[in-house]
Tab-separated table of N, CA and C in Angstrom:
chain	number	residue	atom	x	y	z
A	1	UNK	N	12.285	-15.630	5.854
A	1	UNK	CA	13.577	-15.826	5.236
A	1	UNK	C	13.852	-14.652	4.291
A	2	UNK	N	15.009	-14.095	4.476
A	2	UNK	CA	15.437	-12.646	3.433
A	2	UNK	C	16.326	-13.418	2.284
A	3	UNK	N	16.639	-12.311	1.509
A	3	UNK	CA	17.283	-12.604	0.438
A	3	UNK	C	18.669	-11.851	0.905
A	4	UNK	N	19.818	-12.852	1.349
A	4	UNK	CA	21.107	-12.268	1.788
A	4	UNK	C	22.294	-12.911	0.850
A	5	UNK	N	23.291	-11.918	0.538
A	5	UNK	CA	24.091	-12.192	-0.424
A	5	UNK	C	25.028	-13.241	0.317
A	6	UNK	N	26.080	-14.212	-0.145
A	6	UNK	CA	27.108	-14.914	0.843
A	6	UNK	C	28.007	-14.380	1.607
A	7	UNK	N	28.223	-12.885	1.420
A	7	UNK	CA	28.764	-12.175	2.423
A	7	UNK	C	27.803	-12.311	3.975
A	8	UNK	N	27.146	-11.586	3.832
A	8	UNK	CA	26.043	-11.134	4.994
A	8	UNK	C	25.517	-12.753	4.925
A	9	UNK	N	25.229	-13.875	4.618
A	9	UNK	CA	24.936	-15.080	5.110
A	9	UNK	C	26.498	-14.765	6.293
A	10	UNK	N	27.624	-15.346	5.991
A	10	UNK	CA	28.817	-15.662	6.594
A	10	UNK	C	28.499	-14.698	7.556
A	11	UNK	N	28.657	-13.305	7.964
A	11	UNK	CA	28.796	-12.407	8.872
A	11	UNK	C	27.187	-12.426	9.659
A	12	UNK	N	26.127	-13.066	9.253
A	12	UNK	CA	24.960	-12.634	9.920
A	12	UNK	C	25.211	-14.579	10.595
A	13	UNK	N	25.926	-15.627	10.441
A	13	UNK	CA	26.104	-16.919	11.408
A	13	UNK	C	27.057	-16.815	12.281
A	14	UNK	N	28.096	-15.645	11.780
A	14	UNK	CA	28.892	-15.214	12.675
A	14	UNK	C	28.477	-14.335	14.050
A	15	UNK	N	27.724	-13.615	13.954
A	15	UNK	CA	26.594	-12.900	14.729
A	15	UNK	C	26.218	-13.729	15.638
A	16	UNK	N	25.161	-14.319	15.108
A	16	UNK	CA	24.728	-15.511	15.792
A	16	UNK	C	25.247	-16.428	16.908
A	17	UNK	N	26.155	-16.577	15.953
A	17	UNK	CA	27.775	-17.625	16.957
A	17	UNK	C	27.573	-17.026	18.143
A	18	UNK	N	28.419	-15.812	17.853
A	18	UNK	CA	29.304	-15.088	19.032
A	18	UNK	C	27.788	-14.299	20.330
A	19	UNK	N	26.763	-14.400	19.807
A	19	UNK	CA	25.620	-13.922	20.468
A	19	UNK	C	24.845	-14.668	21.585
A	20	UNK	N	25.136	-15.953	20.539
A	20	UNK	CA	23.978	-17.618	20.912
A	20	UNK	C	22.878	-17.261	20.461
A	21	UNK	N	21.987	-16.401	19.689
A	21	UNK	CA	20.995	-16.038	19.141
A	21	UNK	C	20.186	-17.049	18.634
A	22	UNK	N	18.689	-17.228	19.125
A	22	UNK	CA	17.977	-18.609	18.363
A	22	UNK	C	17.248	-18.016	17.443
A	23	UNK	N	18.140	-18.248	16.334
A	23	UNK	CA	17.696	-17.586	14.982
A	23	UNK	C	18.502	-18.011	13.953
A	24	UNK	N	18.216	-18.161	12.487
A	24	UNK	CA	19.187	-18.889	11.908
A	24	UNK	C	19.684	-17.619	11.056
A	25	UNK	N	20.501	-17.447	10.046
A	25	UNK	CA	21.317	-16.716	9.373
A	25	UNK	C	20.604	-16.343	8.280
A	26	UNK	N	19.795	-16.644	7.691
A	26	UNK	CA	19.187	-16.047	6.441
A	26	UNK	C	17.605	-15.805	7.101
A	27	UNK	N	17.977	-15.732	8.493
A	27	UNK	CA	16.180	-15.164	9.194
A	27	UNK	C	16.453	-13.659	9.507
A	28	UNK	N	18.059	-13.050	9.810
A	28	UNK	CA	18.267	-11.903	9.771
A	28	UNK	C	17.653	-10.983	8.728
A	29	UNK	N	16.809	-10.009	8.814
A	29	UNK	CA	16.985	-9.037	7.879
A	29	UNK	C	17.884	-8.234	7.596
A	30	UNK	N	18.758	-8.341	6.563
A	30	UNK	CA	19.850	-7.120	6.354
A	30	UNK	C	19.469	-5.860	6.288
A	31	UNK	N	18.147	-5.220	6.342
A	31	UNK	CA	18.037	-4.243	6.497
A	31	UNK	C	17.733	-3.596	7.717
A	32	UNK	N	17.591	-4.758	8.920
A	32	UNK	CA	16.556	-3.958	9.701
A	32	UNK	C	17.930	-3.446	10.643
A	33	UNK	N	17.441	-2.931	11.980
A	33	UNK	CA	17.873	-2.290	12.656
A	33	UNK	C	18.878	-3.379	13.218
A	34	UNK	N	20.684	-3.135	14.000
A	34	UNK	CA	20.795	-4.132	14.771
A	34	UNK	C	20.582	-3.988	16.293
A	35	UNK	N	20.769	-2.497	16.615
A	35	UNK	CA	21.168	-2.058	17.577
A	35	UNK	C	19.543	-1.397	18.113
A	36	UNK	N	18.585	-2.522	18.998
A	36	UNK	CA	17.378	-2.325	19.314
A	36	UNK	C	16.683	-2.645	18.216
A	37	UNK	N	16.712	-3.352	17.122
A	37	UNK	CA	15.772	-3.825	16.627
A	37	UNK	C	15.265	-5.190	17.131
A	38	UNK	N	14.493	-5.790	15.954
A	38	UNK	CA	14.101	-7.139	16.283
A	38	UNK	C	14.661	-8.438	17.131
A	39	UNK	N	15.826	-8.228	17.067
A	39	UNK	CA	17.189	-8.809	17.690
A	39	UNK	C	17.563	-8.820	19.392
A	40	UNK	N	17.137	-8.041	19.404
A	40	UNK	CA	16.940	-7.255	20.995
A	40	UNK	C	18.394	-6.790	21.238
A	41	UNK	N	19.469	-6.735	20.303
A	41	UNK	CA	20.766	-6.370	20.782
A	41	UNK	C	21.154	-4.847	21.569
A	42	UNK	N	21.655	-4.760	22.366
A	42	UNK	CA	22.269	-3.614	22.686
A	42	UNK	C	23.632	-3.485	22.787
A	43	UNK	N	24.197	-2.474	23.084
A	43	UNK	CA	25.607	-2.244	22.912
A	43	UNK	C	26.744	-2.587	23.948
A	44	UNK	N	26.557	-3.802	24.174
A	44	UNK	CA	27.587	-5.171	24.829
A	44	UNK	C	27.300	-5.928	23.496
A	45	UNK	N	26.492	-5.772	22.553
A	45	UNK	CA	26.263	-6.748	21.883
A	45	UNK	C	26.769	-6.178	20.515
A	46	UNK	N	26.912	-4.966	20.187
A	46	UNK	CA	27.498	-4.666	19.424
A	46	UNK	C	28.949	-4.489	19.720
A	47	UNK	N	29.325	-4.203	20.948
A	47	UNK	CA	30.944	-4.541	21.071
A	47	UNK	C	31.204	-5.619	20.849
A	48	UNK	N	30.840	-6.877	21.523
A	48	UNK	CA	30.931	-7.872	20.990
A	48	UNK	C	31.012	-8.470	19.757
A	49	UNK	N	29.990	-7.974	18.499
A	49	UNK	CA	30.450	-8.204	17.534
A	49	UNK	C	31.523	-7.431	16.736
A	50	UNK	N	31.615	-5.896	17.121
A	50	UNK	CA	32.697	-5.641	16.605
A	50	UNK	C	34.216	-6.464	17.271
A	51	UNK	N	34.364	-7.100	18.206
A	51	UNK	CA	34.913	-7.811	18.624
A	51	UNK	C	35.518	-9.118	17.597
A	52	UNK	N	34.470	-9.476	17.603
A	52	UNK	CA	34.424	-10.960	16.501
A	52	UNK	C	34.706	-10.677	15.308
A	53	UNK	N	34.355	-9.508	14.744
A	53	UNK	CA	34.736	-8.776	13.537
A	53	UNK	C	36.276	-9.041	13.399
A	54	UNK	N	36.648	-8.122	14.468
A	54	UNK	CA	38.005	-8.295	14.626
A	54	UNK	C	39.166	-9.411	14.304
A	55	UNK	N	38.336	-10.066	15.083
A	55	UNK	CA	39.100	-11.378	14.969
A	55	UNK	C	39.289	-12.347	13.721
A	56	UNK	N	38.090	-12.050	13.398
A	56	UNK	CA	37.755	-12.957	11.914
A	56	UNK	C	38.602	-12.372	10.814
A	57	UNK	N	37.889	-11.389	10.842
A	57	UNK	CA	38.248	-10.168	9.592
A	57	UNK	C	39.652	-9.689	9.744
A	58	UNK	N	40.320	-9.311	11.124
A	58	UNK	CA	41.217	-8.571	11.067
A	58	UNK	C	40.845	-7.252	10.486
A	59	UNK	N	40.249	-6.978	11.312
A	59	UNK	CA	39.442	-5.211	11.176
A	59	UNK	C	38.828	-4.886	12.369
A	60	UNK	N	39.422	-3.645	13.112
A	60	UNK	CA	38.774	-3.555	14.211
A	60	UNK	C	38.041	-1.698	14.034
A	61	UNK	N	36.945	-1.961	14.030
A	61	UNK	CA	36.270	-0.549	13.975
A	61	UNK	C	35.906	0.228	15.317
A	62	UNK	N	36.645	1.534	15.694
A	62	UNK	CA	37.252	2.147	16.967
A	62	UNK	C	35.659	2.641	17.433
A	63	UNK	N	35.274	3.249	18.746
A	63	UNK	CA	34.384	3.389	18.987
A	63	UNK	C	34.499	5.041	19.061
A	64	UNK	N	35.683	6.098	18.233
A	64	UNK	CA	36.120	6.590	18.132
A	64	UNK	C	35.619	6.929	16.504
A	65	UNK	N	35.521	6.278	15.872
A	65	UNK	CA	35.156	6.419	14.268
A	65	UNK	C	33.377	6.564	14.361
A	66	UNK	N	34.050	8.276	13.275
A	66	UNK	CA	32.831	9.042	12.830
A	66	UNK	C	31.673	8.079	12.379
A	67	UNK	N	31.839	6.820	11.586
A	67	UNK	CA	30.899	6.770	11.034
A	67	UNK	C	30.072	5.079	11.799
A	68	UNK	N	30.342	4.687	13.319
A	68	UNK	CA	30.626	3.593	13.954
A	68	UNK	C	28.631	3.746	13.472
A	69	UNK	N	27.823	4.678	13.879
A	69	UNK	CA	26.162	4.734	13.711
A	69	UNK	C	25.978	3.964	12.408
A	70	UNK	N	26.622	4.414	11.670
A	70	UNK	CA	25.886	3.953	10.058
A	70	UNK	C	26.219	2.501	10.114
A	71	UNK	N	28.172	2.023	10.365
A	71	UNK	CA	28.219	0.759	9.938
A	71	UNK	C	27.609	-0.149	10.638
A	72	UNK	N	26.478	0.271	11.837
A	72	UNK	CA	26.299	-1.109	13.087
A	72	UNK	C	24.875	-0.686	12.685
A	73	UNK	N	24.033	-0.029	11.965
A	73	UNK	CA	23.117	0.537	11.395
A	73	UNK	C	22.054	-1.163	10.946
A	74	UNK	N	22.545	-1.040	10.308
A	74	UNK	CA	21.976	-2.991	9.872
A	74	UNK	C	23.181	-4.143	9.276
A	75	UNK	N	22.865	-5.195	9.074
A	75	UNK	CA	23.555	-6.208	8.464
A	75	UNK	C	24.006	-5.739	7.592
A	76	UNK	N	23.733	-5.735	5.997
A	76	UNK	CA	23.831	-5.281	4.919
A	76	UNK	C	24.909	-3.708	5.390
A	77	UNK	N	24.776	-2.557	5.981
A	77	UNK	CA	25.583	-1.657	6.170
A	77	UNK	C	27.119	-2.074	6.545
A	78	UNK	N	26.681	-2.909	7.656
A	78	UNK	CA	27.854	-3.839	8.383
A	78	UNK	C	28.717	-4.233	7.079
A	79	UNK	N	28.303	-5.450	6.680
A	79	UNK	CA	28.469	-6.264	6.035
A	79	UNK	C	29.566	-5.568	4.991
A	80	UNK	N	29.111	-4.453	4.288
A	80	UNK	CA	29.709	-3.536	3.092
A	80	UNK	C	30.567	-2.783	3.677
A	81	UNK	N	30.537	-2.663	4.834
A	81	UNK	CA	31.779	-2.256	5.120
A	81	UNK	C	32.987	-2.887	5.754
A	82	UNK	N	32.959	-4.337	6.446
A	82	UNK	CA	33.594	-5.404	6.468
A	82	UNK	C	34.542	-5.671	5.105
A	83	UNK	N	33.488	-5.721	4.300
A	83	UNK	CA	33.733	-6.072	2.840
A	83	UNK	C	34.805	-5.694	2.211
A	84	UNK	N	35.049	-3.681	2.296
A	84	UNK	CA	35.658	-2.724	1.856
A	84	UNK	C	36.792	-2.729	2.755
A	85	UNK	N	36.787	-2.776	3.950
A	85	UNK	CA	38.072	-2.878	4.848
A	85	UNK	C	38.931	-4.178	5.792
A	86	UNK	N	38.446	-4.974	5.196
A	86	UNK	CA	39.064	-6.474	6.149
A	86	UNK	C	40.312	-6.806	4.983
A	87	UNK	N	41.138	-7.213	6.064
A	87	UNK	CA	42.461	-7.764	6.056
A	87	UNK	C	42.785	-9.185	5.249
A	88	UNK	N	41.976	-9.884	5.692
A	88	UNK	CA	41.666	-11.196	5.224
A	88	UNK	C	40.585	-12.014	4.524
Protein backbone atom coordinates (compact mmCIF):
# COMPACT_ATOMS: atom_id res chain seq x y z
CA UNK A 1 0.00 0.00 0.00
CA UNK A 2 1.61 3.62 -1.05
CA UNK A 3 1.00 6.78 0.37
CA UNK A 4 -1.30 8.57 -2.47
CA UNK A 5 -2.72 11.99 -2.15
CA UNK A 6 -6.87 12.11 -3.04
CA UNK A 7 -6.03 13.25 -6.32
CA UNK A 8 -3.97 10.21 -7.58
CA UNK A 9 -6.36 7.87 -5.21
CA UNK A 10 -9.43 9.25 -7.72
CA UNK A 11 -7.27 9.04 -11.04
CA UNK A 12 -5.27 5.74 -10.05
CA UNK A 13 -9.52 3.88 -9.51
CA UNK A 14 -10.12 5.57 -12.53
CA UNK A 15 -7.25 3.63 -14.23
CA UNK A 16 -8.30 0.70 -12.90
CA UNK A 17 -11.99 1.14 -14.04
CA UNK A 18 -11.30 1.80 -17.53
CA UNK A 19 -8.38 -1.10 -17.59
CA UNK A 20 -10.30 -3.91 -15.36
CA UNK A 21 -6.96 -4.12 -13.53
CA UNK A 22 -6.98 -6.61 -10.34
CA UNK A 23 -5.46 -4.23 -8.20
CA UNK A 24 -6.89 -1.78 -5.90
CA UNK A 25 -6.10 2.10 -6.01
CA UNK A 26 -3.80 2.84 -3.23
CA UNK A 27 -1.72 -0.57 -4.42
CA UNK A 28 -0.57 1.70 -7.40
CA UNK A 29 2.73 3.19 -6.86
CA UNK A 30 2.71 6.80 -7.92
CA UNK A 31 6.02 6.63 -8.68
CA UNK A 32 6.63 3.71 -10.58
CA UNK A 33 6.64 3.32 -14.20
CA UNK A 34 3.08 3.18 -16.13
CA UNK A 35 4.00 2.43 -19.43
CA UNK A 36 5.83 -1.30 -18.95
CA UNK A 37 6.09 -1.21 -15.49
CA UNK A 38 4.61 -3.38 -12.85
CA UNK A 39 1.20 -2.90 -14.41
CA UNK A 40 2.02 -4.58 -17.55
CA UNK A 41 0.39 -1.57 -19.50
CA UNK A 42 1.29 -0.74 -22.96
CA UNK A 43 0.27 1.86 -25.26
CA UNK A 44 -3.52 0.79 -26.09
CA UNK A 45 -3.45 1.20 -22.52
CA UNK A 46 -2.20 4.41 -22.26
CA UNK A 47 -4.48 5.67 -25.05
CA UNK A 48 -7.03 4.42 -23.31
CA UNK A 49 -6.44 6.20 -20.35
CA UNK A 50 -5.68 9.27 -21.92
CA UNK A 51 -9.04 8.59 -23.30
CA UNK A 52 -10.84 8.41 -19.92
CA UNK A 53 -8.86 11.37 -18.93
CA UNK A 54 -10.67 13.02 -21.41
CA UNK A 55 -13.78 12.32 -20.60
CA UNK A 56 -13.68 12.78 -16.94
CA UNK A 57 -11.45 15.69 -16.81
CA UNK A 58 -12.27 17.32 -20.00
CA UNK A 59 -8.60 17.38 -21.00
CA UNK A 60 -7.40 15.63 -23.81
CA UNK A 61 -3.51 15.30 -24.05
CA UNK A 62 -2.51 15.07 -28.07
CA UNK A 63 -0.12 12.36 -28.95
CA UNK A 64 1.43 15.30 -30.67
CA UNK A 65 2.52 17.08 -27.27
CA UNK A 66 6.21 17.49 -26.50
CA UNK A 67 5.92 16.49 -23.18
CA UNK A 68 3.16 13.20 -23.66
CA UNK A 69 6.82 10.85 -22.11
CA UNK A 70 6.97 12.71 -18.86
CA UNK A 71 3.09 13.09 -18.19
CA UNK A 72 2.32 9.07 -18.77
CA UNK A 73 5.81 8.69 -16.95
CA UNK A 74 4.03 7.55 -13.55
CA UNK A 75 0.80 8.25 -11.57
CA UNK A 76 1.92 11.07 -9.50
CA UNK A 77 3.45 12.83 -13.01
CA UNK A 78 0.01 12.06 -14.56
CA UNK A 79 -1.86 13.03 -11.85
CA UNK A 80 -0.03 16.80 -11.56
CA UNK A 81 -0.64 17.36 -14.61
CA UNK A 82 -4.40 16.47 -14.83
CA UNK A 83 -4.42 18.64 -11.84
CA UNK A 84 -2.85 21.84 -13.62
CA UNK A 85 -4.93 21.45 -16.83
CA UNK A 86 -8.53 19.87 -16.43
CA UNK A 87 -11.60 21.67 -17.19
CA UNK A 88 -13.63 20.35 -14.51
Amino acid sequence: MYSLTPQELELSALIIAALNLPVGPQDIDPEAPLYGGTLGLDSIDILEISMVIGKKYGLMISSDNDNKVEIFSCLRNLCTYVQAHRSN
